[in-house]
Amino acid sequence: MPALVAAEPALVTASYGRHYLVRPAQTGGELIAVSRGKRTDACVGDVVSIRRTGEGQAVIESISPRRNQILRSDQWRSKLLAANVDQVGVVLAGDPPFSEELLLRILCAASVAGVPVALIANKIDLGEAHAAIRARLDACRALGLPVFEIAARGSASRVRDTLRGWLERRTTLLVGQSGMGKSTLVNTLVPDADLRTQAISTALATGRHTTTFTRLFDLPEAVATDARLIDTPGFQTFGIAHLSASQLAHAMPEFAPLLGRCRFNDCTHRGEPGCAVRAATEAGNIDARRFQLYGRLVEETLSAPSRPRP
Ligand SMILES: Nc1nc2c(ncn2[C@@H]2O[C@H](COP(=O)(O)OP(=O)(O)O)[C@@H](O)[C@H]2O)c(=O)[nH]1
Ligand SMILES: [Mg+2]
Ligand SMILES: [Zn+2]
């Protein structure tokens, strides 16, 4: 490597396998970068140190410490979605019906990462389907989650007006189950997203036009000031093998006043006798659906043979 080339700070703006796009802080623009040696774990939102290796090309030499990272994992491996984000937006809808379990998984992962979440309930124009999820959205609101209601395929200016204040001056990680309308929303917020996506596809040689990579967009001033949006590929599962049972319990805000009140201090709040959380659920003070889903997630995390810890 040409040691004469100075190291520069840059922001990772796209990732596909071990290929990245990075934006040098000093010059702007985008370079294609590969990570050197074993440092293959950079992700979108990372601040990295790069060295230019040729026209439009660079290597990533090191990754700056992250203030947070969002990842999903199964028992074999974990996958970084993004780092250094201010908030997560979960796009969901009534048609097809969103998976509340998937939502809870995302909420838990974000909570453990210390990143606030808002829900973006899309397709409100589908009146009946939207009415069917209203009670579940209210349950989320009752826990303090902001819920925005939009029709991404409807009026762009209305969508922008609804989300502007929440997006401004922040980096938002947008996630969603396939079919919820995330791509439609991204296109509403970033008018040239498709064009840019095609350019990235070519640059990273992914050979596809679908969003199989994660990508950071700067939102146009007209949409929101000083705002960035990280778009992720849609997914159907969200593994949380990296979370412990105790982390899951702490990720449930409605459990908080009860923790420490169970008979056993290592209570996992499933079937143990004298469980204050279960008692509160039976008394109708905790949403039974969330309690049941929590139990399922704890089960899964306790039965994972080994947990990849980042
Ligand atoms: N009725 C309605 N359909 C929508 C809306 N937003 C997206 N869709 C449709 O939902 C389907 C999935 O949208 P897409 O953006 O590809 O979802 P993604 O898989 O989450 O990226 C498409 O047929 C969209 O046209 C909306 O606000 N209202
Ligand atoms: Mg999509
Ligand atoms: Zn308990």
PDB file of C-alpha atoms in Angstrom, residues 16-233:
ATOM      1  CA  TYR A  16     -22.539  -4.722   0.312  1.00  0.00           C
ATOM      2  CA  GLY A  17     -20.617  -7.674   1.669  1.00  0.00           C
ATOM      3  CA  ARG A  18     -17.055  -6.439   2.036  1.00  0.00           C
ATOM      4  CA  HIS A  19     -17.495  -3.631  -0.437  1.00  0.00           C
ATOM      5  CA  TYR A  20     -18.289  -0.158   0.745  1.00  0.00           C
ATOM      6  CA  LEU A  21     -18.907   3.334  -0.439  1.00  0.00           C
ATOM      7  CA  VAL A  22     -17.235   5.958   1.719  1.00  0.00           C
ATOM      8  CA  ARG A  23     -17.507   9.732   1.712  1.00  0.00           C
ATOM      9  CA  PRO A  24     -14.239  11.495   2.623  1.00  0.00           C
ATOM     10  CA  ALA A  25     -14.911  14.262   5.139  1.00  0.00           C
ATOM     11  CA  GLN A  26     -12.598  16.722   3.428  1.00  0.00           C
ATOM     12  CA  THR A  27     -13.506  16.331  -0.219  1.00  0.00           C
ATOM     13  CA  GLY A  28     -17.012  14.904  -0.198  1.00  0.00           C
ATOM     14  CA  GLY A  29     -17.967  12.655  -3.094  1.00  0.00           C
ATOM     15  CA  GLU A  30     -17.890   8.911  -2.858  1.00  0.00           C
ATOM     16  CA  LEU A  31     -15.119   6.345  -3.137  1.00  0.00           C
ATOM     17  CA  ILE A  32     -15.341   2.603  -3.478  1.00  0.00           C
ATOM     18  CA  ALA A  33     -13.585   1.034  -0.531  1.00  0.00           C
ATOM     19  CA  VAL A  34     -12.616  -2.399   0.649  1.00  0.00           C
ATOM     20  CA  SER A  35     -11.631  -3.187   4.180  1.00  0.00           C
ATOM     21  CA  ARG A  36      -8.106  -4.306   4.812  1.00  0.00           C
ATOM     22  CA  GLY A  37      -7.202  -7.617   6.396  1.00  0.00           C
ATOM     23  CA  LYS A  38      -9.579  -8.740   9.088  1.00  0.00           C
ATOM     24  CA  ARG A  39     -11.288  -5.377   9.466  1.00  0.00           C
ATOM     25  CA  THR A  40     -14.331  -6.466   7.543  1.00  0.00           C
ATOM     26  CA  ASP A  41     -16.904  -5.371  10.039  1.00  0.00           C
ATOM     27  CA  ALA A  42     -17.481  -1.771   9.021  1.00  0.00           C
ATOM     28  CA  CYS A  43     -21.087  -0.773   8.476  1.00  0.00           C
ATOM     29  CA  VAL A  44     -23.084   2.169   7.210  1.00  0.00           C
ATOM     30  CA  GLY A  45     -22.813   5.098   9.602  1.00  0.00           C
ATOM     31  CA  ASP A  46     -19.276   4.184  10.645  1.00  0.00           C
ATOM     32  CA  VAL A  47     -16.613   6.853  10.708  1.00  0.00           C
ATOM     33  CA  VAL A  48     -13.509   5.233   9.277  1.00  0.00           C
ATOM     34  CA  SER A  49      -9.963   6.087   8.432  1.00  0.00           C
ATOM     35  CA  ILE A  50      -9.185   5.475   4.762  1.00  0.00           C
ATOM     36  CA  ARG A  51      -6.242   5.669   2.421  1.00  0.00           C
ATOM     37  CA  ARG A  52      -6.788   6.336  -1.261  1.00  0.00           C
ATOM     38  CA  THR A  53      -5.410   3.630  -3.504  1.00  0.00           C
ATOM     39  CA  GLY A  54      -6.314   4.972  -6.925  1.00  0.00           C
ATOM     40  CA  GLU A  55      -8.886   6.950  -8.842  1.00  0.00           C
ATOM     41  CA  GLY A  56     -12.101   6.724  -6.828  1.00  0.00           C
ATOM     42  CA  GLN A  57     -10.787   3.887  -4.672  1.00  0.00           C
ATOM     43  CA  ALA A  58      -9.659   3.449  -1.105  1.00  0.00           C
ATOM     44  CA  VAL A  59      -9.017   0.966   1.658  1.00  0.00           C
ATOM     45  CA  ILE A  60     -10.536   1.192   5.104  1.00  0.00           C
ATOM     46  CA  GLU A  61      -7.750   1.074   7.673  1.00  0.00           C
ATOM     47  CA  SER A  62      -9.641   1.478  10.914  1.00  0.00           C
ATOM     48  CA  ILE A  63     -13.077   2.102  12.338  1.00  0.00           C
ATOM     49  CA  SER A  64     -13.708   4.822  14.917  1.00  0.00           C
ATOM     50  CA  PRO A  65     -15.392   3.801  18.164  1.00  0.00           C
ATOM     51  CA  ARG A  66     -19.182   3.750  17.726  1.00  0.00           C
ATOM     52  CA  ARG A  67     -21.646   5.522  19.944  1.00  0.00           C
ATOM     53  CA  ASN A  68     -24.117   2.768  19.164  1.00  0.00           C
ATOM     54  CA  GLN A  69     -24.716  -0.079  16.749  1.00  0.00           C
ATOM     55  CA  ILE A  70     -27.814  -1.922  15.656  1.00  0.00           C
ATOM     56  CA  LEU A  71     -27.365  -5.551  14.786  1.00  0.00           C
ATOM     57  CA  ARG A  72     -29.316  -8.697  14.323  1.00  0.00           C
ATOM     58  CA  SER A  73     -27.969 -12.153  14.963  1.00  0.00           C
ATOM     59  CA  ASP A  74     -28.708 -15.814  14.946  1.00  0.00           C
ATOM     60  CA  GLN A  75     -26.710 -18.385  16.888  1.00  0.00           C
ATOM     61  CA  TRP A  76     -23.969 -18.486  14.279  1.00  0.00           C
ATOM     62  CA  ARG A  77     -23.370 -14.942  13.253  1.00  0.00           C
ATOM     63  CA  SER A  78     -24.408 -11.395  13.748  1.00  0.00           C
ATOM     64  CA  LYS A  79     -24.983  -8.775  11.108  1.00  0.00           C
ATOM     65  CA  LEU A  80     -24.434  -5.106  11.692  1.00  0.00           C
ATOM     66  CA  LEU A  81     -27.215  -2.981  10.237  1.00  0.00           C
ATOM     67  CA  ALA A  82     -25.816   0.445  11.010  1.00  0.00           C
ATOM     68  CA  ALA A  83     -23.847   2.435  13.545  1.00  0.00           C
ATOM     69  CA  ASN A  84     -24.019   5.911  15.095  1.00  0.00           C
ATOM     70  CA  VAL A  85     -27.710   6.456  14.473  1.00  0.00           C
ATOM     71  CA  ASP A  86     -29.980   8.812  16.411  1.00  0.00           C
ATOM     72  CA  GLN A  87     -33.195   6.874  16.009  1.00  0.00           C
ATOM     73  CA  VAL A  88     -34.912   3.949  14.342  1.00  0.00           C
ATOM     74  CA  GLY A  89     -38.109   4.168  12.301  1.00  0.00           C
ATOM     75  CA  VAL A  90     -40.061   0.934  11.890  1.00  0.00           C
ATOM     76  CA  VAL A  91     -42.341   0.937   8.869  1.00  0.00           C
ATOM     77  CA  LEU A  92     -45.405  -1.235   9.328  1.00  0.00           C
ATOM     78  CA  ALA A  93     -48.904  -1.571   7.943  1.00  0.00           C
ATOM     79  CA  GLY A  94     -52.179  -3.415   8.287  1.00  0.00           C
ATOM     80  CA  ASP A  95     -51.989  -5.033   4.858  1.00  0.00           C
ATOM     81  CA  PRO A  96     -50.199  -7.337   4.736  1.00  0.00           C
ATOM     82  CA  PRO A  97     -50.555  -7.527   8.518  1.00  0.00           C
ATOM     83  CA  PHE A  98     -47.304  -6.664  10.247  1.00  0.00           C
ATOM     84  CA  SER A  99     -45.713  -9.175  12.583  1.00  0.00           C
ATOM     85  CA  GLU A 100     -45.888  -7.983  16.143  1.00  0.00           C
ATOM     86  CA  GLU A 101     -43.186 -10.445  17.078  1.00  0.00           C
ATOM     87  CA  LEU A 102     -40.841  -8.973  14.505  1.00  0.00           C
ATOM     88  CA  LEU A 103     -41.644  -5.515  15.844  1.00  0.00           C
ATOM     89  CA  LEU A 104     -40.849  -6.582  19.393  1.00  0.00           C
ATOM     90  CA  ARG A 105     -37.534  -8.021  18.252  1.00  0.00           C
ATOM     91  CA  ILE A 106     -36.598  -4.703  16.670  1.00  0.00           C
ATOM     92  CA  LEU A 107     -37.761  -2.777  19.726  1.00  0.00           C
ATOM     93  CA  CYS A 108     -35.622  -4.971  21.988  1.00  0.00           C
ATOM     94  CA  ALA A 109     -32.516  -4.697  19.807  1.00  0.00           C
ATOM     95  CA  ALA A 110     -32.878  -0.909  19.616  1.00  0.00           C
ATOM     96  CA  SER A 111     -33.552  -0.577  23.332  1.00  0.00           C
ATOM     97  CA  VAL A 112     -30.427  -2.527  24.233  1.00  0.00           C
ATOM     98  CA  ALA A 113     -28.468  -0.376  21.774  1.00  0.00           C
ATOM     99  CA  GLY A 114     -29.853   2.717  23.522  1.00  0.00           C
ATOM    100  CA  VAL A 115     -31.538   4.040  20.374  1.00  0.00           C
ATOM    101  CA  PRO A 116     -35.095   5.457  20.456  1.00  0.00           C
ATOM    102  CA  VAL A 117     -37.713   4.042  18.088  1.00  0.00           C
ATOM    103  CA  ALA A 118     -40.771   5.496  16.361  1.00  0.00           C
ATOM    104  CA  LEU A 119     -43.367   3.555  14.411  1.00  0.00           C
ATOM    105  CA  ILE A 120     -44.400   4.662  10.959  1.00  0.00           C
ATOM    106  CA  ALA A 121     -47.822   3.161  10.311  1.00  0.00           C
ATOM    107  CA  ASN A 122     -48.208   3.199   6.542  1.00  0.00           C
ATOM    108  CA  LYS A 123     -51.137   2.648   4.172  1.00  0.00           C
ATOM    109  CA  ILE A 124     -53.692   4.546   6.228  1.00  0.00           C
ATOM    110  CA  ASP A 125     -55.653   4.881   2.991  1.00  0.00           C
ATOM    111  CA  LEU A 126     -56.571   1.190   3.392  1.00  0.00           C
ATOM    112  CA  GLY A 127     -59.206   2.065   5.955  1.00  0.00           C
ATOM    113  CA  GLU A 128     -60.243  -1.386   7.080  1.00  0.00           C
ATOM    114  CA  ALA A 129     -56.725  -2.803   7.285  1.00  0.00           C
ATOM    115  CA  HIS A 130     -55.558   0.247   9.178  1.00  0.00           C
ATOM    116  CA  ALA A 131     -58.485   0.060  11.600  1.00  0.00           C
ATOM    117  CA  ALA A 132     -57.522  -3.547  12.308  1.00  0.00           C
ATOM    118  CA  ILE A 133     -54.104  -2.540  13.679  1.00  0.00           C
ATOM    119  CA  ARG A 134     -55.256   0.590  15.497  1.00  0.00           C
ATOM    120  CA  ALA A 135     -55.559  -1.128  18.895  1.00  0.00           C
ATOM    121  CA  ARG A 136     -52.032  -2.489  18.579  1.00  0.00           C
ATOM    122  CA  LEU A 137     -50.703   0.932  17.649  1.00  0.00           C
ATOM    123  CA  ASP A 138     -52.465   2.366  20.692  1.00  0.00           C
ATOM    124  CA  ALA A 139     -50.776  -0.256  22.871  1.00  0.00           C
ATOM    125  CA  CYS A 140     -47.443   0.981  21.534  1.00  0.00           C
ATOM    126  CA  ARG A 141     -48.376   4.623  22.120  1.00  0.00           C
ATOM    127  CA  ALA A 142     -49.273   3.750  25.708  1.00  0.00           C
ATOM    128  CA  LEU A 143     -45.664   2.585  26.152  1.00  0.00           C
ATOM    129  CA  GLY A 144     -44.388   5.951  24.978  1.00  0.00           C
ATOM    130  CA  LEU A 145     -43.555   5.059  21.393  1.00  0.00           C
ATOM    131  CA  PRO A 146     -44.252   7.826  18.891  1.00  0.00           C
ATOM    132  CA  VAL A 147     -46.522   6.576  16.093  1.00  0.00           C
ATOM    133  CA  PHE A 148     -46.765   8.424  12.783  1.00  0.00           C
ATOM    134  CA  GLU A 149     -49.599   7.571  10.445  1.00  0.00           C
ATOM    135  CA  ILE A 150     -49.006   8.047   6.733  1.00  0.00           C
ATOM    136  CA  ALA A 151     -49.861   6.921   3.235  1.00  0.00           C
ATOM    137  CA  ALA A 152     -46.476   6.701   1.537  1.00  0.00           C
ATOM    138  CA  ARG A 153     -48.146   6.210  -1.832  1.00  0.00           C
ATOM    139  CA  GLY A 154     -50.363   9.236  -1.289  1.00  0.00           C
ATOM    140  CA  SER A 155     -49.449  12.911  -1.107  1.00  0.00           C
ATOM    141  CA  ALA A 156     -45.676  13.351  -0.797  1.00  0.00           C
ATOM    142  CA  SER A 157     -46.024  16.734   0.866  1.00  0.00           C
ATOM    143  CA  ARG A 158     -48.309  15.310   3.512  1.00  0.00           C
ATOM    144  CA  VAL A 159     -45.848  12.508   4.278  1.00  0.00           C
ATOM    145  CA  ARG A 160     -43.011  15.009   4.535  1.00  0.00           C
ATOM    146  CA  ASP A 161     -45.004  17.350   6.781  1.00  0.00           C
ATOM    147  CA  THR A 162     -45.812  14.455   9.090  1.00  0.00           C
ATOM    148  CA  LEU A 163     -42.223  13.247   9.403  1.00  0.00           C
ATOM    149  CA  ARG A 164     -40.165  16.423   8.985  1.00  0.00           C
ATOM    150  CA  GLY A 165     -39.857  17.417  12.653  1.00  0.00           C
ATOM    151  CA  TRP A 166     -38.888  13.905  13.630  1.00  0.00           C
ATOM    152  CA  LEU A 167     -36.301  13.557  10.850  1.00  0.00           C
ATOM    153  CA  GLU A 168     -34.616  16.928  11.169  1.00  0.00           C
ATOM    154  CA  ARG A 169     -31.061  17.139  12.497  1.00  0.00           C
ATOM    155  CA  ARG A 170     -30.900  13.378  12.959  1.00  0.00           C
ATOM    156  CA  THR A 171     -29.664  10.194  11.370  1.00  0.00           C
ATOM    157  CA  THR A 172     -32.568   7.773  11.109  1.00  0.00           C
ATOM    158  CA  LEU A 173     -32.286   4.063  10.497  1.00  0.00           C
ATOM    159  CA  LEU A 174     -35.343   2.887   8.581  1.00  0.00           C
ATOM    160  CA  VAL A 175     -36.288  -0.772   8.930  1.00  0.00           C
ATOM    161  CA  GLY A 176     -39.273  -2.824   7.938  1.00  0.00           C
ATOM    162  CA  GLN A 177     -40.638  -6.165   7.044  1.00  0.00           C
ATOM    163  CA  SER A 178     -40.976  -6.583   3.262  1.00  0.00           C
ATOM    164  CA  GLY A 179     -44.250  -5.343   1.856  1.00  0.00           C
ATOM    165  CA  MET A 180     -44.855  -2.628   4.442  1.00  0.00           C
ATOM    166  CA  GLY A 181     -44.008   0.166   1.996  1.00  0.00           C
ATOM    167  CA  LYS A 182     -40.485   1.099   3.017  1.00  0.00           C
ATOM    168  CA  SER A 183     -39.225   1.545  -0.542  1.00  0.00           C
ATOM    169  CA  THR A 184     -42.239   3.680  -1.369  1.00  0.00           C
ATOM    170  CA  LEU A 185     -41.500   5.845   1.671  1.00  0.00           C
ATOM    171  CA  VAL A 186     -37.803   6.155   0.840  1.00  0.00           C
ATOM    172  CA  ASN A 187     -38.708   7.293  -2.661  1.00  0.00           C
ATOM    173  CA  THR A 188     -41.058   9.890  -1.236  1.00  0.00           C
ATOM    174  CA  LEU A 189     -38.391  11.237   1.104  1.00  0.00           C
ATOM    175  CA  VAL A 190     -35.466  10.932  -1.304  1.00  0.00           C
ATOM    176  CA  PRO A 191     -36.781  11.737  -4.781  1.00  0.00           C
ATOM    177  CA  ASP A 192     -33.716  10.466  -6.650  1.00  0.00           C
ATOM    178  CA  ALA A 193     -33.290   7.364  -4.476  1.00  0.00           C
ATOM    179  CA  ASP A 194     -33.852   4.938  -7.349  1.00  0.00           C
ATOM    180  CA  LEU A 195     -31.261   6.614  -9.542  1.00  0.00           C
ATOM    181  CA  ARG A 196     -28.755   6.713  -6.734  1.00  0.00           C
ATOM    182  CA  THR A 197     -29.469   3.109  -5.883  1.00  0.00           C
ATOM    183  CA  GLN A 198     -28.728   2.084  -9.458  1.00  0.00           C
ATOM    184  CA  ALA A 199     -25.464   3.992  -9.346  1.00  0.00           C
ATOM    185  CA  ILE A 200     -24.453   2.193  -6.149  1.00  0.00           C
ATOM    186  CA  SER A 201     -25.475  -1.109  -7.613  1.00  0.00           C
ATOM    187  CA  THR A 202     -23.117  -0.466 -10.514  1.00  0.00           C
ATOM    188  CA  ALA A 203     -20.324   0.837  -8.298  1.00  0.00           C
ATOM    189  CA  LEU A 204     -20.470  -2.090  -5.904  1.00  0.00           C
ATOM    190  CA  ALA A 205     -21.207  -4.540  -8.726  1.00  0.00           C
ATOM    191  CA  THR A 206     -24.048  -6.120  -6.858  1.00  0.00           C
ATOM    192  CA  GLY A 207     -25.603  -6.987 -10.188  1.00  0.00           C
ATOM    193  CA  ARG A 208     -29.056  -6.249  -8.888  1.00  0.00           C
ATOM    194  CA  HIS A 209     -31.344  -3.313  -8.936  1.00  0.00           C
ATOM    195  CA  THR A 210     -33.174  -4.153  -5.757  1.00  0.00           C
ATOM    196  CA  THR A 211     -31.987  -2.745  -2.474  1.00  0.00           C
ATOM    197  CA  THR A 212     -29.926  -5.648  -1.253  1.00  0.00           C
ATOM    198  CA  PHE A 213     -27.501  -3.262   0.387  1.00  0.00           C
ATOM    199  CA  THR A 214     -27.740  -0.729   3.144  1.00  0.00           C
ATOM    200  CA  ARG A 215     -27.471   2.880   2.065  1.00  0.00           C
ATOM    201  CA  LEU A 216     -27.236   6.267   3.706  1.00  0.00           C
ATOM    202  CA  PHE A 217     -29.038   9.131   1.957  1.00  0.00           C
ATOM    203  CA  ASP A 218     -28.810  12.808   2.772  1.00  0.00           C
ATOM    204  CA  LEU A 219     -32.345  14.121   2.726  1.00  0.00           C
ATOM    205  CA  PRO A 220     -32.880  17.129   0.466  1.00  0.00           C
ATOM    206  CA  GLU A 221     -33.124  20.423   2.384  1.00  0.00           C
ATOM    207  CA  ALA A 222     -36.679  20.804   1.139  1.00  0.00           C
ATOM    208  CA  VAL A 223     -37.651  17.574   2.864  1.00  0.00           C
ATOM    209  CA  ALA A 224     -35.769  17.984   6.140  1.00  0.00           C
ATOM    210  CA  THR A 225     -32.795  20.045   7.294  1.00  0.00           C
ATOM    211  CA  ASP A 226     -29.561  18.302   8.234  1.00  0.00           C
ATOM    212  CA  ALA A 227     -31.145  14.874   8.083  1.00  0.00           C
ATOM    213  CA  ARG A 228     -29.864  11.519   6.976  1.00  0.00           C
ATOM    214  CA  LEU A 229     -31.801   8.354   6.254  1.00  0.00           C
ATOM    215  CA  ILE A 230     -30.289   4.882   6.322  1.00  0.00           C
ATOM    216  CA  ASP A 231     -32.271   2.426   4.228  1.00  0.00           C
ATOM    217  CA  THR A 232     -31.841  -1.270   4.906  1.00  0.00           C
ATOM    218  CA  PRO A 233     -32.931  -4.290   2.882  1.00  0.00           C
TER     219      PRO A 233
END
